[in-house]
Short mmCIF file of C-alpha atoms in Angstrom, two decimals:
data_model
loop_
_atom_site.label_atom_id
_atom_site.label_comp_id
_atom_site.label_asym_id
_atom_site.label_seq_id
_atom_site.Cartn_x
_atom_site.Cartn_y
_atom_site.Cartn_z
CA LEU A 28 -10.53 26.60 22.06
CA GLY A 29 -10.35 26.61 25.85
CA GLN A 30 -12.28 29.49 27.41
CA ALA A 31 -13.25 31.27 24.21
CA TRP A 32 -15.28 34.42 23.81
CA ARG A 33 -17.40 34.51 20.65
CA LEU A 34 -17.11 37.96 19.14
CA ALA A 35 -19.66 39.23 16.63
CA PRO A 36 -18.63 42.43 14.81
CA GLY A 37 -21.64 44.50 13.88
CA THR A 38 -23.35 43.35 17.07
CA ASP A 39 -20.74 43.49 19.83
CA PHE A 40 -18.87 46.43 18.31
CA TYR A 41 -18.54 48.33 15.02
CA LYS A 42 -22.28 48.81 14.79
CA ASP A 43 -21.78 51.88 12.61
CA ASP A 44 -19.31 51.39 9.77
CA THR A 45 -18.93 55.11 9.24
CA VAL A 46 -16.58 55.17 12.24
CA THR A 47 -12.88 55.54 11.58
CA GLU A 48 -10.28 52.83 12.11
CA GLU A 49 -9.12 54.75 15.18
CA ALA A 50 -12.63 54.70 16.64
CA ALA A 51 -13.02 50.99 15.90
CA SER A 52 -9.65 50.37 17.57
CA ALA A 53 -10.80 52.22 20.69
CA GLU A 54 -13.99 50.13 20.78
CA LEU A 55 -11.90 46.98 20.54
CA ASP A 56 -9.72 48.07 23.45
CA GLN A 57 -12.83 48.09 25.65
CA VAL A 58 -13.91 44.68 24.36
CA MET A 59 -10.46 43.19 25.00
CA THR A 60 -10.45 44.52 28.56
CA GLN A 61 -13.81 42.87 29.17
CA ILE A 62 -12.58 39.54 27.74
CA VAL A 63 -9.39 39.57 29.80
CA ASN A 64 -11.33 40.46 32.98
CA LEU A 65 -13.50 37.38 32.42
CA ASN A 66 -10.37 35.20 32.37
CA MET A 67 -10.92 34.13 28.78
CA ASN A 68 -7.86 33.00 26.85
CA SER A 69 -9.11 33.03 23.27
CA ILE A 70 -11.57 34.65 20.89
CA LEU A 71 -13.76 32.96 18.30
CA VAL A 72 -14.69 35.73 15.88
CA ASP A 73 -17.51 35.69 13.35
CA THR A 74 -16.12 37.05 10.10
CA ARG A 75 -19.53 37.88 8.62
CA MET A 76 -21.35 41.09 9.45
CA PRO A 77 -25.16 41.04 9.84
CA ASP A 78 -25.46 42.58 6.35
CA GLY A 79 -23.33 39.86 4.72
CA ARG A 80 -20.02 41.69 4.36
CA VAL A 81 -16.89 40.08 5.75
CA ILE A 82 -14.50 41.76 8.18
CA PHE A 83 -11.28 40.78 6.41
CA ALA A 84 -9.72 42.16 3.26
CA SER A 85 -11.17 40.36 0.25
CA LYS A 86 -11.40 40.71 -3.50
CA ALA A 87 -13.82 37.77 -3.78
CA VAL A 88 -16.60 39.03 -1.52
CA GLN A 89 -17.61 42.40 -0.11
CA SER A 90 -15.81 43.49 3.03
CA THR A 91 -16.01 46.30 5.55
CA PRO A 92 -14.06 49.54 4.91
CA VAL A 93 -11.90 48.79 7.96
CA ASP A 94 -9.99 45.51 8.13
CA LEU A 95 -11.50 44.55 11.48
CA LEU A 96 -9.89 41.12 11.63
CA LYS A 97 -6.44 42.67 11.34
CA LEU A 98 -7.32 44.94 14.27
CA ILE A 99 -8.73 42.04 16.29
CA THR A 100 -5.67 39.84 15.84
CA LYS A 101 -3.37 42.73 16.72
CA LYS A 102 -5.29 43.67 19.87
CA ALA A 103 -5.65 40.03 20.90
CA ALA A 104 -1.90 39.46 20.65
CA GLU A 105 -1.27 42.53 22.78
CA ASN A 106 -3.55 41.03 25.45
CA GLY A 107 -2.19 37.48 25.30
CA LEU A 108 -5.25 36.07 23.55
CA THR A 109 -5.43 33.72 20.59
CA VAL A 110 -7.90 34.24 17.76
CA SER A 111 -9.88 31.64 15.83
CA ALA A 112 -12.20 32.61 13.01
CA VAL A 113 -15.56 31.40 11.74
CA PHE A 114 -15.91 31.35 7.97
CA HIS A 115 -19.54 31.39 6.88
CA ALA A 116 -20.23 29.44 3.70
CA SER A 117 -23.47 31.24 2.87
CA ASP A 118 -25.30 34.57 3.16
CA LEU A 119 -22.34 36.65 2.04
CA LEU A 120 -22.16 39.24 -0.76
CA LEU A 121 -20.18 38.77 -3.94
CA ALA A 122 -17.77 41.55 -4.87
CA ASP A 123 -20.43 43.14 -7.11
CA GLY A 124 -23.01 43.10 -4.30
CA THR A 125 -24.92 40.06 -5.53
CA PRO A 126 -26.18 37.98 -2.58
CA LEU A 127 -24.30 34.72 -2.13
CA ALA A 128 -27.09 32.69 -0.56
CA SER A 129 -25.46 29.27 -0.91
CA HIS A 130 -22.43 27.46 -2.30
CA VAL A 131 -24.42 25.50 -4.90
CA SER A 132 -23.49 27.48 -8.03
CA SER A 133 -19.96 27.21 -9.40
CA VAL A 134 -19.58 31.02 -9.25
CA ASN A 135 -20.48 31.11 -5.57
CA ARG A 136 -18.31 28.11 -4.77
CA GLN A 137 -15.27 29.72 -6.39
CA ALA A 138 -15.89 32.98 -4.52
CA LEU A 139 -16.07 31.08 -1.24
CA MET A 140 -12.85 29.22 -2.00
CA ASP A 141 -11.08 32.48 -2.87
CA ALA A 142 -12.39 34.23 0.24
CA ALA A 143 -11.38 31.33 2.49
CA GLY A 144 -7.87 31.52 1.06
CA GLU A 145 -7.75 35.24 1.78
CA LEU A 146 -8.89 34.62 5.36
CA ALA A 147 -6.35 31.87 5.98
CA VAL A 148 -3.36 34.22 5.80
CA TYR A 149 -4.33 36.04 9.01
CA GLU A 150 -2.75 35.10 12.35
CA LEU A 151 -5.34 32.55 13.42
CA GLU A 152 -5.31 29.62 15.82
CA THR A 153 -7.99 27.71 13.87
CA LEU A 154 -10.52 28.30 11.12
CA GLN A 155 -14.04 26.98 11.56
CA LEU A 156 -16.62 26.54 8.77
CA GLU A 157 -20.27 27.22 9.53
CA ASP A 158 -23.52 27.85 7.63
CA TYR A 159 -22.67 25.19 5.07
CA TYR A 160 -26.01 23.37 5.01
CA THR A 161 -27.89 23.24 1.71
CA LYS A 162 -31.66 23.03 1.73
CA ARG A 163 -34.19 22.16 -0.91
CA SER A 164 -35.42 25.36 -2.52
CA GLY A 165 -36.46 26.82 -5.83
CA ASP A 166 -33.01 28.32 -6.33
CA THR A 167 -31.09 25.11 -5.65
CA TYR A 168 -33.49 23.11 -7.80
CA ARG A 169 -32.94 25.50 -10.69
CA GLU A 170 -29.20 24.98 -10.27
CA PHE A 171 -29.80 21.22 -10.33
CA VAL A 172 -31.70 21.57 -13.59
CA SER A 173 -29.00 23.81 -15.07
CA TYR A 174 -26.48 21.04 -14.42
CA GLY A 175 -28.65 18.60 -16.39
CA ALA A 176 -30.90 17.26 -13.61
CA VAL A 177 -29.08 13.94 -13.75
CA GLY A 178 -29.90 11.56 -10.91
CA ASP A 179 -31.62 12.31 -7.63
CA TYR A 180 -32.00 15.91 -6.47
CA ASN A 181 -31.26 15.12 -2.81
CA SER A 182 -28.15 13.13 -3.72
CA TRP A 183 -26.98 15.98 -5.93
CA LEU A 184 -27.40 18.46 -3.06
CA LEU A 185 -25.42 16.18 -0.73
CA ASN A 186 -22.61 15.73 -3.23
CA THR A 187 -22.52 19.46 -4.00
CA THR A 188 -22.20 20.33 -0.31
CA ASN A 189 -19.45 17.78 0.27
CA VAL A 190 -17.49 18.97 -2.76
CA ALA A 191 -17.83 22.62 -1.69
CA LEU A 192 -16.60 21.93 1.84
CA GLU A 193 -13.71 19.77 0.70
CA ARG A 194 -12.57 22.40 -1.81
CA ILE A 195 -12.79 25.19 0.74
CA VAL A 196 -10.69 23.12 3.14
CA GLU A 197 -8.17 22.35 0.39
CA THR A 198 -7.91 26.06 -0.44
CA VAL A 199 -7.26 26.96 3.20
CA ARG A 200 -4.57 24.31 3.48
CA SER A 201 -2.94 25.50 0.27
CA ALA A 202 -2.82 29.03 1.66
CA LYS A 203 -1.50 27.94 5.08
CA ASN A 204 -0.99 24.26 5.71
CA THR A 205 -0.32 24.77 9.42
CA LEU A 206 -3.78 26.21 10.08
CA PRO A 207 -6.23 23.64 11.53
CA VAL A 208 -9.56 23.83 9.71
CA GLY A 209 -12.76 22.24 10.93
CA ILE A 210 -16.51 22.60 11.12
CA GLY A 211 -18.96 23.88 13.68
CA VAL A 212 -21.96 21.59 14.14
CA SER A 213 -25.27 22.45 15.74
CA SER A 214 -27.35 19.40 14.82
CA VAL A 215 -27.11 15.62 14.82
CA TRP A 216 -25.72 13.85 11.75
CA ALA A 217 -28.86 11.70 11.45
CA ASN A 218 -31.40 9.94 13.63
CA ALA A 219 -30.99 6.16 13.75
CA ALA A 220 -34.56 5.81 12.50
CA ALA A 221 -33.65 7.71 9.33
CA LYS A 222 -30.14 6.40 8.64
CA GLU A 223 -28.15 3.36 9.71
CA GLY A 224 -25.33 4.50 11.95
CA GLY A 225 -27.29 7.48 13.17
CA SER A 226 -27.74 8.45 16.81
CA GLU A 227 -30.58 7.38 19.08
CA THR A 228 -32.18 10.78 18.80
CA SER A 229 -35.37 12.27 17.44
CA ALA A 230 -34.02 15.58 16.20
CA ASP A 231 -36.24 17.65 13.93
CA PHE A 232 -33.25 18.78 11.85
CA GLN A 233 -30.60 16.31 10.68
CA ALA A 234 -27.41 17.48 8.98
CA LEU A 235 -27.37 14.62 6.47
CA ILE A 236 -31.08 14.52 5.65
CA ASP A 237 -32.17 18.15 5.92
CA GLY A 238 -28.89 20.05 5.51
CA HIS A 239 -27.42 17.69 2.90
CA ALA A 240 -24.05 17.74 4.68
CA ASP A 241 -22.24 14.53 5.58
CA THR A 242 -20.58 15.87 8.71
CA LYS A 243 -19.87 12.36 9.96
CA GLY A 244 -18.24 11.37 6.68
CA LEU A 245 -16.04 14.47 6.70
CA THR A 246 -14.86 13.63 10.20
CA GLU A 247 -14.31 9.90 9.69
CA GLY A 248 -12.64 10.51 6.32
CA LYS A 249 -10.22 12.96 8.00
CA LYS A 250 -11.22 15.67 5.55
CA ILE A 251 -11.21 18.15 8.45
CA ASP A 252 -9.06 18.63 11.54
CA PHE A 253 -11.70 19.15 14.22
CA VAL A 254 -15.39 19.44 15.02
CA ASP A 255 -16.71 22.15 17.32
CA VAL A 256 -20.15 21.35 18.79
CA ASN A 257 -22.10 24.59 19.11
#
């Protein structure tokens, strides 16, 4: 991404969604000036607001009244900046307002796939998946039971996460096959003490073990185009 500025709508600007599109546009002009003055050449924008709504037009999940991503890409182009987007695979809101806490259920997974496809049509440099870990919880265990509780719970969580990520990536590529799609990682795959092939680390949180996400397998299997280390 080169020298990228990470932009968080709802925090950096558009803190009050009662403002008009014109007011949001004026706020963005100030943000763009700041980014350009810092000699940045690209923006990495979070597409999820703090309350779980997304900033792009969507029928699958709840979005803000103003299409902020459309404004961001327009303003960025005017200032010679590229835009990459972060798609969050959890903690969104379904169209009816129901919290989408994880991608485990088939309903949630389909909503995420649909939303990712809607996001892919914007003028983006790359699309980065984050917040895709799945943890052991009462909710995910109930989903496991609803699917028949066949096999090991941890293995089921790992498989469910991998399937969800692969299908989201496939949806993005179907919508725009020229758009590179990857993952953001903030933890090691696994410690060597816990998994053969792991790193010589002693991390408290491991993507494979605790997040049930085979980030290494996705990379080595060329399921994704890039990895961004946060």
